Amino acid sequence: MVRRLVLGCSALGHTLIEHARERRGEVYVVTDDAGWVTTLRESNVPATEADPTDAAAYPDDVDVVVLAADDAERNLAAARAARRAYPAASIVAYVGVDADAATRESIAAVADRCIDPVAALTRRVLEVVDADADERIVDLVGTLRSLSGPLAVVTHDNPDPDAIASAIGLVRVAESVGMDADACYGGEISHQENRALVNLLDIQLRHLESVDLAGYGGIALVDHSRPGINDSLPTDADVDLVVDHHPPRGPVEARYIDVRPDLGATSTIVAEYLDRLAIDLDRRIATALLYGIRIDTRDFTREVAVADVEAAAAILETADVGTLERVETPTVSPETFETLARAIREREVEGSVVASCVGEIADRDALAQAAERLLDMEGVTVTFVYGFLDGTIYASARARGADVDLGETLRDALGQIGSAGGHADMAGAQIPLGILGAVEDDSAASLTDVVRESISGRFFETIADAPAPPTADVELTGAAVSSGTGGETGAERDDEEKTEDTGHDTDADT
């Protein structure tokens, strides 16, 4: 059975034929152009030299008919012949060049779908010159080209997949306009999935401790919006570009600002830049951007916008899905299993809320995974797991099916003694041990008791009041400003205190 019959041929027709060959089913071509017949046969495409309007040259059974000649009148005649020969087939017609309005209408009346090159080109041009998007792109390119030297693209500390992908994507944008750029980060890349992402895709990131910022002509912040607030930059650093999807809690100052709280991921914004500038995506960047969108939207189930889905769909074909499968199934260390076991043993339960102090830890990332796993316990809707490492108490919280904003809860409970924040359903905190570490008996067990007494009470008291979702007063100052109020405000994250590194959607802190 011939699934696709192509009638007539042209440069467009040849491209369609090559594309169709990659799909399942046979392709058969009927054209009166001897040159095209020879070319097609040399490519092992079955082709017959005959009049494409003559049904006698057609095969017996066809699913789809494609009319691919440049001549609109010939396509119309072929469309009518094909419809008579195959009443149930789907007919796709290339309108051709220089077709008048009457011919276009006649083809449309016979075919199931028409390809009008003028209309298609017009739509694409209008998309590219969309007023808001065009202004952003013009300002972005202008800002990049005005820099006196290379650009440092800085993520927040302990970068998650969205921050990593946004950074390398913006580096690619800068390089496309002739500007050297480096993706930089502070803190650690500690989550197993994040390490796997960087290693498997061979992503080049520079730690801020190893770079001289004075050697850069500009600074860009991605996935956060204020220098010195959860990044390793000085608070008075001059920032040239800010690209973020989180609503800022304080004034944002930069020459170029693109903050869109209505989107689910910063990777979506950067993917738009690459598309608008017609920059070819390599597999490495496409894979990272797809993962960044998926993680920050929790596989399109949290704070997701139409633009997030469209961006993911556009880059899916280029992304390496096999590599993502490897990223999402990394090995788990024995320390992580031990932390989970301690979280289960040491749990304190009040209603549907569980808090657990696991004591001294070797890997802070294990806290997030333990908090996630405890949510699987029957009757539990909120979990809070914490431990200490190198003079700091780290905490991770999760919620599922609970009417509570964890980011605000942790901020209220622990913000006065440390830093805390996060989404409505996942959040984290860091608290200096300080004088808590100076116990008379300096054993780990005694210190664990002191930490538990200090932290658990604060958390349980605050969770009982369930803070309302926050609203943000945003002040943005820059050449390009895009700030919306859409999205689920109850799950908004305070960019000042994004304290944890994010990885796989079930093990991630954002």
mmCIF file of C-alpha atoms in Angstrom, residues 82-378:
data_model
loop_
_atom_site.group_PDB
_atom_site.id
_atom_site.type_symbol
_atom_site.label_atom_id
_atom_site.label_comp_id
_atom_site.label_asym_id
_atom_site.label_seq_id
_atom_site.Cartn_x
_atom_site.Cartn_y
_atom_site.Cartn_z
ATOM 1 C CA ALA A 82 -7.054 12.861 -6.922
ATOM 2 C CA ARG A 83 -10.338 13.544 -5.163
ATOM 3 C CA ARG A 84 -12.203 11.523 -7.759
ATOM 4 C CA ALA A 85 -9.687 8.698 -7.538
ATOM 5 C CA TYR A 86 -9.425 8.651 -3.740
ATOM 6 C CA PRO A 87 -12.627 10.010 -2.136
ATOM 7 C CA ALA A 88 -11.474 9.059 1.377
ATOM 8 C CA ALA A 89 -7.844 10.185 1.108
ATOM 9 C CA SER A 90 -6.454 13.274 2.796
ATOM 10 C CA ILE A 91 -5.305 15.831 0.230
ATOM 11 C CA VAL A 92 -2.650 18.410 1.051
ATOM 12 C CA ALA A 93 -2.120 21.020 -1.638
ATOM 13 C CA TYR A 94 0.747 23.408 -2.228
ATOM 14 C CA VAL A 95 -0.958 26.490 -3.680
ATOM 15 C CA GLY A 96 2.097 27.253 -5.775
ATOM 16 C CA VAL A 97 3.467 30.589 -6.901
ATOM 17 C CA ASP A 98 1.532 33.472 -8.443
ATOM 18 C CA ALA A 99 -1.855 31.896 -7.732
ATOM 19 C CA ASP A 100 -4.799 34.291 -8.004
ATOM 20 C CA ALA A 101 -7.542 34.453 -5.402
ATOM 21 C CA ALA A 102 -9.994 32.375 -7.444
ATOM 22 C CA THR A 103 -7.497 29.545 -7.920
ATOM 23 C CA ARG A 104 -6.612 29.570 -4.227
ATOM 24 C CA GLU A 105 -10.295 29.282 -3.328
ATOM 25 C CA SER A 106 -10.834 26.477 -5.838
ATOM 26 C CA ILE A 107 -7.908 24.471 -4.464
ATOM 27 C CA ALA A 108 -9.093 25.027 -0.896
ATOM 28 C CA ALA A 109 -12.542 23.707 -1.836
ATOM 29 C CA VAL A 110 -11.058 20.377 -2.969
ATOM 30 C CA ALA A 111 -8.085 19.870 -0.651
ATOM 31 C CA ASP A 112 -8.239 19.146 3.065
ATOM 32 C CA ARG A 113 -5.345 21.486 3.730
ATOM 33 C CA CYS A 114 -3.609 24.152 1.675
ATOM 34 C CA ILE A 115 -0.046 25.346 1.935
ATOM 35 C CA ASP A 116 0.013 28.994 0.918
ATOM 36 C CA PRO A 117 3.631 30.246 0.815
ATOM 37 C CA VAL A 118 2.624 33.895 0.966
ATOM 38 C CA ALA A 119 0.335 33.401 3.964
ATOM 39 C CA ALA A 120 2.839 31.143 5.730
ATOM 40 C CA LEU A 121 5.671 33.627 5.239
ATOM 41 C CA THR A 122 3.469 36.489 6.373
ATOM 42 C CA ARG A 123 2.507 34.660 9.570
ATOM 43 C CA ARG A 124 6.130 33.862 10.317
ATOM 44 C CA VAL A 125 7.234 37.454 9.733
ATOM 45 C CA LEU A 126 4.459 38.734 11.990
ATOM 46 C CA GLU A 127 5.543 36.284 14.701
ATOM 47 C CA VAL A 128 9.130 37.461 14.449
ATOM 48 C CA VAL A 129 8.231 41.140 14.579
ATOM 49 C CA ASP A 130 5.662 40.776 17.356
ATOM 50 C CA ALA A 131 5.816 44.155 19.091
ATOM 51 C CA ASP A 132 6.665 43.055 22.638
ATOM 52 C CA ALA A 133 8.987 40.222 21.671
ATOM 53 C CA ASP A 134 10.710 42.303 19.022
ATOM 54 C CA GLU A 135 11.387 45.118 21.475
ATOM 55 C CA ARG A 136 12.889 42.667 23.944
ATOM 56 C CA ILE A 137 15.150 41.110 21.317
ATOM 57 C CA VAL A 138 16.314 44.482 19.991
ATOM 58 C CA ASP A 139 17.134 45.671 23.511
ATOM 59 C CA LEU A 140 18.814 42.371 24.391
ATOM 60 C CA VAL A 141 21.078 42.413 21.334
ATOM 61 C CA GLY A 142 21.802 46.112 21.796
ATOM 62 C CA THR A 143 22.798 45.608 25.413
ATOM 63 C CA LEU A 144 25.067 42.676 24.580
ATOM 64 C CA ARG A 145 26.793 44.527 21.761
ATOM 65 C CA SER A 146 27.412 47.570 23.935
ATOM 66 C CA LEU A 147 29.483 45.632 26.478
ATOM 67 C CA SER A 148 33.189 46.457 26.609
ATOM 68 C CA GLY A 149 34.300 42.887 27.159
ATOM 69 C CA PRO A 150 33.149 39.312 27.798
ATOM 70 C CA LEU A 151 29.947 38.569 29.698
ATOM 71 C CA ALA A 152 29.713 36.636 32.963
ATOM 72 C CA VAL A 153 26.351 34.844 33.071
ATOM 73 C CA VAL A 154 25.778 34.143 36.764
ATOM 74 C CA THR A 155 23.296 31.655 38.213
ATOM 75 C CA HIS A 156 22.058 31.650 41.781
ATOM 76 C CA ASP A 157 24.145 29.623 44.223
ATOM 77 C CA ASN A 158 23.713 25.839 44.131
ATOM 78 C CA PRO A 159 22.166 26.101 40.644
ATOM 79 C CA ASP A 160 19.237 23.942 39.637
ATOM 80 C CA PRO A 161 18.600 22.646 36.082
ATOM 81 C CA ASP A 162 16.625 25.746 35.076
ATOM 82 C CA ALA A 163 19.467 28.048 36.143
ATOM 83 C CA ILE A 164 22.141 25.889 34.492
ATOM 84 C CA ALA A 165 20.221 25.626 31.221
ATOM 85 C CA SER A 166 19.368 29.331 31.180
ATOM 86 C CA ALA A 167 23.008 30.232 31.734
ATOM 87 C CA ILE A 168 24.419 28.160 28.890
ATOM 88 C CA GLY A 169 21.546 29.240 26.647
ATOM 89 C CA LEU A 170 22.245 32.917 27.286
ATOM 90 C CA VAL A 171 25.949 32.277 26.662
ATOM 91 C CA ARG A 172 24.954 30.934 23.242
ATOM 92 C CA VAL A 173 22.866 34.053 22.585
ATOM 93 C CA ALA A 174 25.804 36.294 23.498
ATOM 94 C CA GLU A 175 28.157 34.326 21.255
ATOM 95 C CA SER A 176 25.731 34.669 18.349
ATOM 96 C CA VAL A 177 26.176 38.446 18.396
ATOM 97 C CA GLY A 178 29.953 38.249 18.694
ATOM 98 C CA MET A 179 30.272 38.514 22.473
ATOM 99 C CA ASP A 180 32.374 36.029 24.466
ATOM 100 C CA ALA A 181 30.603 34.737 27.567
ATOM 101 C CA ASP A 182 31.035 32.278 30.448
ATOM 102 C CA ALA A 183 28.392 30.532 32.545
ATOM 103 C CA CYS A 184 29.327 31.020 36.229
ATOM 104 C CA TYR A 185 27.935 29.737 39.510
ATOM 105 C CA GLY A 186 28.553 29.815 43.233
ATOM 106 C CA GLY A 187 28.003 27.208 45.915
ATOM 107 C CA GLU A 188 27.870 23.568 44.881
ATOM 108 C CA ILE A 189 26.243 21.363 42.290
ATOM 109 C CA SER A 190 25.406 18.673 44.782
ATOM 110 C CA HIS A 191 22.226 16.985 43.630
ATOM 111 C CA GLN A 192 22.868 13.704 41.824
ATOM 112 C CA GLU A 193 20.638 14.614 38.880
ATOM 113 C CA ASN A 194 22.284 18.016 38.488
ATOM 114 C CA ARG A 195 25.751 16.531 38.538
ATOM 115 C CA ALA A 196 24.644 13.957 35.987
ATOM 116 C CA LEU A 197 23.199 16.708 33.779
ATOM 117 C CA VAL A 198 26.452 18.675 33.812
ATOM 118 C CA ASN A 199 28.649 15.627 33.326
ATOM 119 C CA LEU A 200 26.648 13.798 30.668
ATOM 120 C CA LEU A 201 26.127 16.929 28.576
ATOM 121 C CA ASP A 202 29.680 18.161 29.210
ATOM 122 C CA ILE A 203 28.364 21.550 30.308
ATOM 123 C CA GLN A 204 31.133 24.052 30.916
ATOM 124 C CA LEU A 205 30.554 26.095 34.083
ATOM 125 C CA ARG A 206 33.045 28.269 35.946
ATOM 126 C CA HIS A 207 32.928 28.620 39.706
ATOM 127 C CA LEU A 208 32.912 32.249 40.823
ATOM 128 C CA GLU A 209 35.782 31.553 43.180
ATOM 129 C CA SER A 210 37.975 30.789 40.162
ATOM 130 C CA VAL A 211 37.148 33.845 38.053
ATOM 131 C CA ASP A 212 38.183 37.484 38.199
ATOM 132 C CA LEU A 213 35.037 39.525 37.707
ATOM 133 C CA ALA A 214 37.158 42.545 36.857
ATOM 134 C CA GLY A 215 38.057 40.784 33.636
ATOM 135 C CA TYR A 216 34.458 40.815 32.433
ATOM 136 C CA GLY A 217 32.798 43.680 30.621
ATOM 137 C CA GLY A 218 29.324 42.771 31.806
ATOM 138 C CA ILE A 219 27.308 40.638 34.228
ATOM 139 C CA ALA A 220 24.024 38.850 33.563
ATOM 140 C CA LEU A 221 21.885 37.205 36.239
ATOM 141 C CA VAL A 222 19.730 34.224 35.266
ATOM 142 C CA ASP A 223 16.972 32.580 37.325
ATOM 143 C CA HIS A 224 17.374 35.256 40.012
ATOM 144 C CA SER A 225 17.402 39.020 39.878
ATOM 145 C CA ARG A 226 19.517 40.676 42.570
ATOM 146 C CA PRO A 227 23.300 40.492 43.063
ATOM 147 C CA GLY A 228 24.484 39.283 46.451
ATOM 148 C CA ILE A 229 21.097 37.738 47.225
ATOM 149 C CA ASN A 230 21.677 34.000 47.009
ATOM 150 C CA ASP A 231 24.627 34.353 44.714
ATOM 151 C CA SER A 232 28.317 34.879 45.373
ATOM 152 C CA LEU A 233 28.467 38.342 43.857
ATOM 153 C CA PRO A 234 28.919 41.475 45.952
ATOM 154 C CA THR A 235 25.627 43.235 46.612
ATOM 155 C CA ASP A 236 26.883 46.382 44.877
ATOM 156 C CA ALA A 237 27.872 44.584 41.665
ATOM 157 C CA ASP A 238 26.816 46.403 38.505
ATOM 158 C CA VAL A 239 24.440 44.140 36.611
ATOM 159 C CA ASP A 240 23.811 44.595 32.903
ATOM 160 C CA LEU A 241 21.160 41.940 32.241
ATOM 161 C CA VAL A 242 18.546 40.139 34.348
ATOM 162 C CA VAL A 243 16.548 37.205 32.948
ATOM 163 C CA ASP A 244 14.226 35.512 35.436
ATOM 164 C CA HIS A 245 10.760 34.068 35.903
ATOM 165 C CA HIS A 246 10.460 34.607 39.658
ATOM 166 C CA PRO A 247 8.728 37.680 41.111
ATOM 167 C CA PRO A 248 11.453 39.689 42.868
ATOM 168 C CA ARG A 249 11.051 40.810 46.475
ATOM 169 C CA GLY A 250 13.025 43.989 46.034
ATOM 170 C CA PRO A 251 14.052 46.518 43.392
ATOM 171 C CA VAL A 252 15.751 45.104 40.321
ATOM 172 C CA GLU A 253 18.312 47.275 38.603
ATOM 173 C CA ALA A 254 19.976 46.512 35.280
ATOM 174 C CA ARG A 255 20.244 47.903 31.786
ATOM 175 C CA TYR A 256 18.189 45.021 30.394
ATOM 176 C CA ILE A 257 15.509 43.337 32.506
ATOM 177 C CA ASP A 258 13.236 40.500 31.393
ATOM 178 C CA VAL A 259 11.307 39.211 34.387
ATOM 179 C CA ARG A 260 8.176 37.183 33.600
ATOM 180 C CA PRO A 261 6.478 35.703 36.668
ATOM 181 C CA ASP A 262 3.701 34.290 34.494
ATOM 182 C CA LEU A 263 6.095 31.690 33.068
ATOM 183 C CA GLY A 264 7.093 28.449 34.745
ATOM 184 C CA ALA A 265 10.794 28.513 33.882
ATOM 185 C CA THR A 266 13.580 30.899 32.929
ATOM 186 C CA SER A 267 14.587 28.321 30.326
ATOM 187 C CA THR A 268 11.400 29.190 28.449
ATOM 188 C CA ILE A 269 12.538 32.806 28.106
ATOM 189 C CA VAL A 270 15.990 31.821 26.881
ATOM 190 C CA ALA A 271 14.477 29.315 24.435
ATOM 191 C CA GLU A 272 12.419 32.189 23.034
ATOM 192 C CA TYR A 273 15.555 34.276 22.545
ATOM 193 C CA LEU A 274 17.209 31.461 20.608
ATOM 194 C CA ASP A 275 14.124 31.022 18.439
ATOM 195 C CA ARG A 276 13.640 34.739 17.727
ATOM 196 C CA LEU A 277 17.271 35.129 16.783
ATOM 197 C CA ALA A 278 17.096 32.001 14.574
ATOM 198 C CA ILE A 279 20.033 30.441 16.430
ATOM 199 C CA ASP A 280 20.424 26.748 15.677
ATOM 200 C CA LEU A 281 20.080 24.722 18.857
ATOM 201 C CA ASP A 282 22.723 22.109 19.488
ATOM 202 C CA ARG A 283 21.673 18.932 21.257
ATOM 203 C CA ARG A 284 23.445 19.906 24.479
ATOM 204 C CA ILE A 285 21.589 23.201 24.987
ATOM 205 C CA ALA A 286 18.250 21.816 23.793
ATOM 206 C CA THR A 287 18.480 18.924 26.253
ATOM 207 C CA ALA A 288 19.376 21.206 29.152
ATOM 208 C CA LEU A 289 16.577 23.683 28.344
ATOM 209 C CA LEU A 290 13.993 20.909 28.082
ATOM 210 C CA TYR A 291 15.085 19.517 31.439
ATOM 211 C CA GLY A 292 15.058 22.994 32.997
ATOM 212 C CA ILE A 293 11.466 23.570 31.881
ATOM 213 C CA ARG A 294 10.359 20.141 33.033
ATOM 214 C CA ILE A 295 11.931 20.461 36.473
ATOM 215 C CA ASP A 296 10.686 23.955 37.275
ATOM 216 C CA THR A 297 7.142 23.103 36.149
ATOM 217 C CA ARG A 298 7.310 19.650 37.741
ATOM 218 C CA ASP A 299 6.652 18.004 34.399
ATOM 219 C CA PHE A 300 4.074 20.651 33.451
ATOM 220 C CA THR A 301 1.934 20.264 36.570
ATOM 221 C CA ARG A 302 3.003 23.361 38.540
ATOM 222 C CA GLU A 303 2.900 27.053 37.583
ATOM 223 C CA VAL A 304 2.985 26.090 33.914
ATOM 224 C CA ALA A 305 2.094 28.510 31.094
ATOM 225 C CA VAL A 306 1.243 27.818 27.466
ATOM 226 C CA ALA A 307 4.616 29.287 26.488
ATOM 227 C CA ASP A 308 6.404 26.656 28.627
ATOM 228 C CA VAL A 309 4.656 23.823 26.802
ATOM 229 C CA GLU A 310 5.262 25.411 23.396
ATOM 230 C CA ALA A 311 8.947 25.957 24.126
ATOM 231 C CA ALA A 312 9.385 22.369 25.283
ATOM 232 C CA ALA A 313 7.586 21.047 22.203
ATOM 233 C CA ALA A 314 9.756 23.167 19.898
ATOM 234 C CA ILE A 315 13.041 21.866 21.313
ATOM 235 C CA LEU A 316 11.960 18.272 21.954
ATOM 236 C CA GLU A 317 13.042 17.058 18.516
ATOM 237 C CA THR A 318 16.579 18.355 19.056
ATOM 238 C CA ALA A 319 16.928 17.281 22.692
ATOM 239 C CA ASP A 320 18.615 14.024 23.641
ATOM 240 C CA VAL A 321 15.829 12.215 25.485
ATOM 241 C CA GLY A 322 18.059 9.204 26.081
ATOM 242 C CA THR A 323 20.531 11.347 27.993
ATOM 243 C CA LEU A 324 17.707 12.795 30.083
ATOM 244 C CA GLU A 325 16.666 9.280 31.050
ATOM 245 C CA ARG A 326 20.213 8.682 32.295
ATOM 246 C CA VAL A 327 20.159 12.020 34.162
ATOM 247 C CA GLU A 328 16.952 11.090 35.950
ATOM 248 C CA THR A 329 18.170 7.699 37.150
ATOM 249 C CA PRO A 330 21.529 8.352 38.824
ATOM 250 C CA THR A 331 22.931 6.063 41.481
ATOM 251 C CA VAL A 332 22.007 6.838 45.088
ATOM 252 C CA SER A 333 24.748 6.947 47.697
ATOM 253 C CA PRO A 334 24.651 4.877 50.896
ATOM 254 C CA GLU A 335 24.675 8.176 52.847
ATOM 255 C CA THR A 336 21.363 9.134 51.238
ATOM 256 C CA PHE A 337 19.755 5.852 52.272
ATOM 257 C CA GLU A 338 21.099 6.295 55.817
ATOM 258 C CA THR A 339 19.656 9.813 56.016
ATOM 259 C CA LEU A 340 16.271 8.499 54.881
ATOM 260 C CA ALA A 341 16.385 5.766 57.496
ATOM 261 C CA ARG A 342 17.165 8.299 60.245
ATOM 262 C CA ALA A 343 14.397 10.602 59.000
ATOM 263 C CA ILE A 344 11.912 7.757 59.388
ATOM 264 C CA ARG A 345 13.214 6.724 62.830
ATOM 265 C CA GLU A 346 13.411 10.245 64.294
ATOM 266 C CA ARG A 347 10.130 11.615 62.914
ATOM 267 C CA GLU A 348 7.856 13.771 65.057
ATOM 268 C CA VAL A 349 4.225 13.825 63.961
ATOM 269 C CA GLU A 350 1.556 16.425 64.646
ATOM 270 C CA GLY A 351 -1.588 15.702 62.677
ATOM 271 C CA SER A 352 -0.611 15.392 59.018
ATOM 272 C CA VAL A 353 2.716 17.195 59.527
ATOM 273 C CA VAL A 354 6.014 15.338 60.001
ATOM 274 C CA ALA A 355 9.293 16.916 61.148
ATOM 275 C CA SER A 356 12.515 14.952 61.505
ATOM 276 C CA CYS A 357 15.975 15.897 62.717
ATOM 277 C CA VAL A 358 18.529 13.545 61.154
ATOM 278 C CA GLY A 359 21.544 14.969 63.009
ATOM 279 C CA GLU A 360 24.901 15.339 61.330
ATOM 280 C CA ILE A 361 24.856 14.732 57.591
ATOM 281 C CA ALA A 362 27.496 14.098 54.928
ATOM 282 C CA ASP A 363 25.421 15.374 51.993
ATOM 283 C CA ARG A 364 22.839 18.128 52.379
ATOM 284 C CA ASP A 365 21.169 16.964 49.173
ATOM 285 C CA ALA A 366 19.921 13.856 50.995
ATOM 286 C CA LEU A 367 17.559 16.040 53.058
ATOM 287 C CA ALA A 368 15.488 16.944 50.015
ATOM 288 C CA GLN A 369 15.144 13.325 49.001
ATOM 289 C CA ALA A 370 14.187 12.282 52.525
ATOM 290 C CA ALA A 371 11.544 15.038 52.731
ATOM 291 C CA GLU A 372 10.110 13.856 49.436
ATOM 292 C CA ARG A 373 10.033 10.203 50.440
ATOM 293 C CA LEU A 374 8.328 10.902 53.760
ATOM 294 C CA LEU A 375 5.386 12.326 51.817
ATOM 295 C CA ASP A 376 4.605 8.774 50.770
ATOM 296 C CA MET A 377 3.584 7.950 54.351
ATOM 297 C CA GLU A 378 -0.148 7.498 54.824
#
